Amino acid sequence: MPLLRFLQTPQPDADLTRTYDAIVVGSGAAGGMAAHVLTSKGLEVLMLEAGKKLDLDRELKSMEWPYEHPRRGQMPPGHHALTLNEYTIRQPPYGAGQPYDKVYNYIQGGNGADYSRNFMVDEKDHPYTGTRYAWVRARTLGGKTTIWGRLALRLSDYDFKARRRDGYGEDWPISYKDIAPYYDRVDRYLGISGVAEHLPHLPDSIFQRPTRLTAAEATLRAKMAAMGRTVTPYRAGVTTDGLEHNKYRSRCFGRGACARRPGGCDIHAVFDSPTGLIYPAQDTGRLSLRTNAVVREVLVDERTGKASGVAFLDAETGRAYEARARVVVLAASTLESARIMLLSKSQAHPNGIGNSSGHVGHNFCEHIMGPGVRGLVKDRIGAPRTIDDGRPGGFYVPRFRNLKERRTDFIRGYGFEGSAGNSMFAASDQPGFGADYKKRVRDLSGAYIEMGGFGEVLARYENYVALDPNTTDRWGIPVLRFHYQFGDNEKKMCEDMANTAQEMFEAAGFEIVGVSRTPLTEGWSIHELGTARMGSDRRTSVLNQFQQSHDVKNLFVVDGSSHVSASCQNPTWTIMALAWRSCDYLAEEFRRGRL
Amino acid sequence: MADGDRRDPRLDRRDVLKIAAASAAITSTLGVRRVLSAGQAASPRFFTTSEYSLVDELAEEIIPTDSHSPGARAARVAAYIDGELADAWTAEERNEWRDGLAAIDDLSRRTSGKTFLEATPAERVALLTAIASKEASPESAAEKFFVTLKSRVAFAYYTSEIGIHREMEYQGNVYLQEFVGYDVRTEK
């Protein structure tokens, strides 16, 4: 029996006979934030999550040693994680024709895949079609925040107003000053660690105690400073000093499990939506929660054209239900929210709700990754062991392209994530065998440094998802068909990424062990964005600056689908800052009776 | 440590228990290592007895016991691989091992007239040296199998208690009072 934590106040059951102030669809970063803000403003909220409510602490087993697990952290027989090779040569649906009982996305193939298996969807139940795409989906309370990569970055006007600089795409309907106060609130409420660097293109957060760099990372930082490039400790969505106002989360104790497995933290030092947002929202007594609730459409009052609630299926029984509310907030993820909007066809909204512009599903963008470098740090070979992995991440190199000078081969930019030093897993990919091999692994394992790039994929109208006319998921709901591919700008950017990665390691005096030049499959970054973008022109955008539908004033879409461009920064912190701002506005409009 | 700090950064056990009580972390894993019984596999679940002995010997050749730490045999690598293959979902994986082990013995017979286990230590090393020389671009069945064999042996060894603690002397997976390493805030 695990020790009991704090007893939560009794929770109201989801009551389908009443009309809620707001329904929130989804419980990840966006849905959790919507629940937090709306309940704190006094609204009665029903949250619907398609996946299960799992006991995160029991699932994550953050400190279990590999040899304490019957399969060293690998998944059980009959469970298979897709490989890069499969994504490269096969076409979706990836679960079709597989000899395995259950098939998962690639994220389940890493070290300790068994620790996050129950959060992720089975491709066999959740097919999709079209172009190749590595679509990572978690269906569980908390969504992908249960295993996210923790890098918490802000966007700047270099992103919000990028069109003014290079003429491409659309500018966001907000600028940095509009969202900055909300970034501050997210920082304070959830905790973020890092070091202020005073960069105009990567604004600083209100940081708690930073993590530390390993010896090789410190060398890289010093050498890069001379080149005018920044190497900063990983800016992690992790509370390192603790949070007085949150009884469900503990401060970080540097156990380093977060770098060993596909994320997750059994003491919740890293932000996850359940402990960071949902449990505190439940403690207001104004949040009802129903899990295993697969929303299939937004219901419409045909007299007014407004949203009146949602229709959903119980994931386990398949039974159909309806829930009513005065406002509907979609936060089901960039692709699932677009899917729900397209599925919500009515006389008032024949192309799907909120889709008079025809832009729902379009302008789909994300980050491209793959190019990177691995180096060997000569003076670390055979060095005494140090604890190098007791931290949420290694280092981050902010964008340096197309800021002051302009390149002629591509627009926008990229950043690098990397780390160096010892970890629980030895670098056993050394040549040979016998005592020499064993000694080489021992001496070299702590001496590597690696980094990989994350680049902006341009938003393009012709990159889109639509409903597939012939394929349905396990619940009989039409699935998405992908029409999505990287373009020339991304490919040029990737060449530069590989070249600069190598150049930086050489400048730092590291021996180059390998340079990767190949982009990974579309989808690999798990940063999909843009399928219901914001804008001031209702003919070319789906939402206004408050993530409110241009067509349906009581419909809001507060997840990554609202982003106008991908930038090259990881989106989670921006998703939450925007959702907070929009839900502030929503609550005020609701109070004034305008919704 | 980059900053020359020599204090023990770990929290003591009492503090860790306090944290665990406050955060419902599972207490069974608080740095208490379960000692697994070493020794022979009672009886292999997938391999024949002679295949098992061959895997056990090959694993020990790849990662031998040396003055620094015990090797693959002590870490019961063969038993782990046997269990993995017994549970493998597709016949493909099992056949790869059955055929691969046979290919190693075939090659051994062709070069020394004896099976791998019958060969002298010097003959075994010579055979593996020839196969391993092609590991970056394997061509023959034995060369291709060696790549699979070595990667599974390494996985099993370096995730074992002996591999992590005695061979690699891994220091982490403990509660720390403070992160270890270079503190950017000390720069001026």
Short mmCIF file of N, CA and C in Angstrom, two decimals, chain A residues 534-592:
data_model
loop_
_atom_site.label_atom_id
_atom_site.label_comp_id
_atom_site.label_asym_id
_atom_site.label_seq_id
_atom_site.Cartn_x
_atom_site.Cartn_y
_atom_site.Cartn_z
N MET A 534 -5.62 31.57 -35.11
CA MET A 534 -6.16 32.87 -34.73
C MET A 534 -5.87 33.87 -35.84
N GLY A 535 -6.64 34.96 -35.85
CA GLY A 535 -6.38 36.02 -36.81
C GLY A 535 -7.43 37.09 -36.69
N SER A 536 -7.13 38.25 -37.27
CA SER A 536 -8.14 39.31 -37.22
C SER A 536 -9.05 39.28 -38.44
N ASP A 537 -8.64 38.56 -39.49
CA ASP A 537 -9.48 38.45 -40.69
C ASP A 537 -10.25 37.12 -40.66
N ARG A 538 -11.58 37.21 -40.50
CA ARG A 538 -12.37 35.98 -40.34
C ARG A 538 -12.42 35.16 -41.61
N ARG A 539 -11.97 35.71 -42.74
CA ARG A 539 -11.96 34.93 -43.98
C ARG A 539 -10.76 33.99 -44.05
N THR A 540 -9.70 34.30 -43.32
CA THR A 540 -8.47 33.50 -43.40
C THR A 540 -8.07 32.92 -42.05
N SER A 541 -8.93 33.03 -41.06
CA SER A 541 -8.59 32.47 -39.76
C SER A 541 -9.86 31.93 -39.11
N VAL A 542 -9.68 31.14 -38.07
CA VAL A 542 -10.80 30.43 -37.44
C VAL A 542 -11.19 31.10 -36.13
N LEU A 543 -10.20 31.63 -35.42
CA LEU A 543 -10.42 32.17 -34.08
C LEU A 543 -9.94 33.61 -34.01
N ASN A 544 -10.47 34.37 -33.04
CA ASN A 544 -9.94 35.71 -32.81
C ASN A 544 -8.79 35.63 -31.81
N GLN A 545 -8.30 36.79 -31.39
CA GLN A 545 -7.12 36.81 -30.52
C GLN A 545 -7.38 36.18 -29.15
N PHE A 546 -8.65 35.97 -28.80
CA PHE A 546 -8.96 35.29 -27.53
C PHE A 546 -9.36 33.83 -27.75
N GLN A 547 -8.96 33.29 -28.88
CA GLN A 547 -9.21 31.89 -29.22
C GLN A 547 -10.71 31.57 -29.26
N GLN A 548 -11.49 32.60 -29.57
CA GLN A 548 -12.94 32.49 -29.67
C GLN A 548 -13.29 32.35 -31.15
N SER A 549 -14.19 31.43 -31.45
CA SER A 549 -14.58 31.22 -32.84
C SER A 549 -15.16 32.51 -33.44
N HIS A 550 -14.72 32.86 -34.67
CA HIS A 550 -15.32 34.00 -35.36
C HIS A 550 -16.80 33.77 -35.60
N ASP A 551 -17.19 32.50 -35.81
CA ASP A 551 -18.57 32.18 -36.22
C ASP A 551 -19.50 31.95 -35.02
N VAL A 552 -18.95 31.38 -33.96
CA VAL A 552 -19.78 30.92 -32.84
C VAL A 552 -19.18 31.50 -31.57
N LYS A 553 -19.85 32.52 -31.02
CA LYS A 553 -19.17 33.26 -29.95
C LYS A 553 -19.04 32.50 -28.64
N ASN A 554 -19.80 31.40 -28.47
CA ASN A 554 -19.64 30.63 -27.23
C ASN A 554 -18.83 29.34 -27.46
N LEU A 555 -17.98 29.38 -28.49
CA LEU A 555 -17.05 28.27 -28.75
C LEU A 555 -15.62 28.82 -28.71
N PHE A 556 -14.79 28.20 -27.88
CA PHE A 556 -13.38 28.58 -27.77
C PHE A 556 -12.52 27.34 -28.05
N VAL A 557 -11.35 27.58 -28.65
CA VAL A 557 -10.42 26.47 -28.93
C VAL A 557 -9.06 26.89 -28.37
N VAL A 558 -8.69 26.34 -27.21
CA VAL A 558 -7.57 26.94 -26.46
C VAL A 558 -6.29 26.11 -26.50
N ASP A 559 -6.18 25.18 -27.45
CA ASP A 559 -4.94 24.39 -27.52
C ASP A 559 -4.04 24.87 -28.66
N GLY A 560 -3.07 24.05 -29.03
CA GLY A 560 -2.09 24.43 -30.04
C GLY A 560 -2.67 24.68 -31.42
N SER A 561 -3.91 24.27 -31.65
CA SER A 561 -4.50 24.49 -32.97
C SER A 561 -4.64 25.98 -33.28
N SER A 562 -4.63 26.84 -32.25
CA SER A 562 -4.84 28.28 -32.46
C SER A 562 -3.58 29.00 -32.93
N HIS A 563 -2.41 28.35 -32.87
CA HIS A 563 -1.15 29.05 -33.14
C HIS A 563 -1.03 29.40 -34.63
N VAL A 564 -0.57 30.61 -34.88
CA VAL A 564 -0.50 31.12 -36.26
C VAL A 564 0.77 30.63 -36.94
N SER A 565 1.82 30.46 -36.15
CA SER A 565 3.07 29.92 -36.69
C SER A 565 3.69 29.06 -35.60
N ALA A 566 4.65 28.24 -35.99
CA ALA A 566 5.19 27.28 -35.03
C ALA A 566 6.33 27.85 -34.19
N SER A 567 6.97 28.93 -34.65
CA SER A 567 8.23 29.39 -34.06
C SER A 567 9.19 28.20 -33.97
N CYS A 568 10.31 28.33 -33.28
CA CYS A 568 11.12 27.11 -33.08
C CYS A 568 11.20 26.75 -31.61
N GLN A 569 10.36 27.42 -30.80
CA GLN A 569 10.36 27.12 -29.37
C GLN A 569 9.25 26.11 -29.05
N ASN A 570 9.54 25.24 -28.09
CA ASN A 570 8.55 24.25 -27.66
C ASN A 570 7.29 24.96 -27.18
N PRO A 571 6.10 24.46 -27.55
CA PRO A 571 4.89 25.26 -27.40
C PRO A 571 4.13 25.20 -26.08
N THR A 572 4.45 24.27 -25.18
CA THR A 572 3.57 24.03 -24.03
C THR A 572 3.32 25.28 -23.18
N TRP A 573 4.37 26.02 -22.88
CA TRP A 573 4.22 27.20 -22.01
C TRP A 573 3.36 28.26 -22.69
N THR A 574 3.50 28.38 -24.01
CA THR A 574 2.69 29.35 -24.76
C THR A 574 1.23 28.91 -24.82
N ILE A 575 1.00 27.61 -25.00
CA ILE A 575 -0.37 27.08 -24.99
C ILE A 575 -1.05 27.48 -23.68
N MET A 576 -0.32 27.33 -22.56
CA MET A 576 -0.95 27.62 -21.26
C MET A 576 -1.14 29.12 -21.03
N ALA A 577 -0.18 29.93 -21.46
CA ALA A 577 -0.31 31.38 -21.28
C ALA A 577 -1.49 31.91 -22.11
N LEU A 578 -1.61 31.43 -23.34
CA LEU A 578 -2.72 31.85 -24.20
C LEU A 578 -4.06 31.39 -23.63
N ALA A 579 -4.11 30.15 -23.15
CA ALA A 579 -5.36 29.61 -22.60
C ALA A 579 -5.78 30.43 -21.37
N TRP A 580 -4.82 30.82 -20.56
CA TRP A 580 -5.12 31.62 -19.37
C TRP A 580 -5.72 32.97 -19.79
N ARG A 581 -5.07 33.60 -20.78
CA ARG A 581 -5.54 34.91 -21.26
C ARG A 581 -6.97 34.78 -21.84
N SER A 582 -7.18 33.76 -22.65
CA SER A 582 -8.49 33.59 -23.28
C SER A 582 -9.58 33.28 -22.26
N CYS A 583 -9.24 32.47 -21.25
CA CYS A 583 -10.26 32.09 -20.27
C CYS A 583 -10.57 33.26 -19.33
N ASP A 584 -9.60 34.14 -19.09
CA ASP A 584 -9.88 35.40 -18.39
C ASP A 584 -10.95 36.19 -19.15
N TYR A 585 -10.72 36.31 -20.45
CA TYR A 585 -11.66 37.04 -21.32
C TYR A 585 -13.02 36.33 -21.34
N LEU A 586 -12.98 35.00 -21.48
CA LEU A 586 -14.21 34.20 -21.52
C LEU A 586 -15.04 34.45 -20.25
N ALA A 587 -14.37 34.39 -19.10
CA ALA A 587 -15.09 34.55 -17.83
C ALA A 587 -15.72 35.93 -17.72
N GLU A 588 -15.01 36.95 -18.20
CA GLU A 588 -15.53 38.31 -18.15
C GLU A 588 -16.73 38.46 -19.09
N GLU A 589 -16.61 37.95 -20.31
CA GLU A 589 -17.73 38.00 -21.27
C GLU A 589 -18.94 37.24 -20.73
N PHE A 590 -18.66 36.11 -20.07
CA PHE A 590 -19.73 35.28 -19.51
C PHE A 590 -20.46 36.05 -18.41
N ARG A 591 -19.66 36.74 -17.57
CA ARG A 591 -20.23 37.50 -16.46
C ARG A 591 -21.14 38.62 -16.98
N ARG A 592 -20.75 39.19 -18.13
CA ARG A 592 -21.53 40.28 -18.71
C ARG A 592 -22.69 39.77 -19.57
#
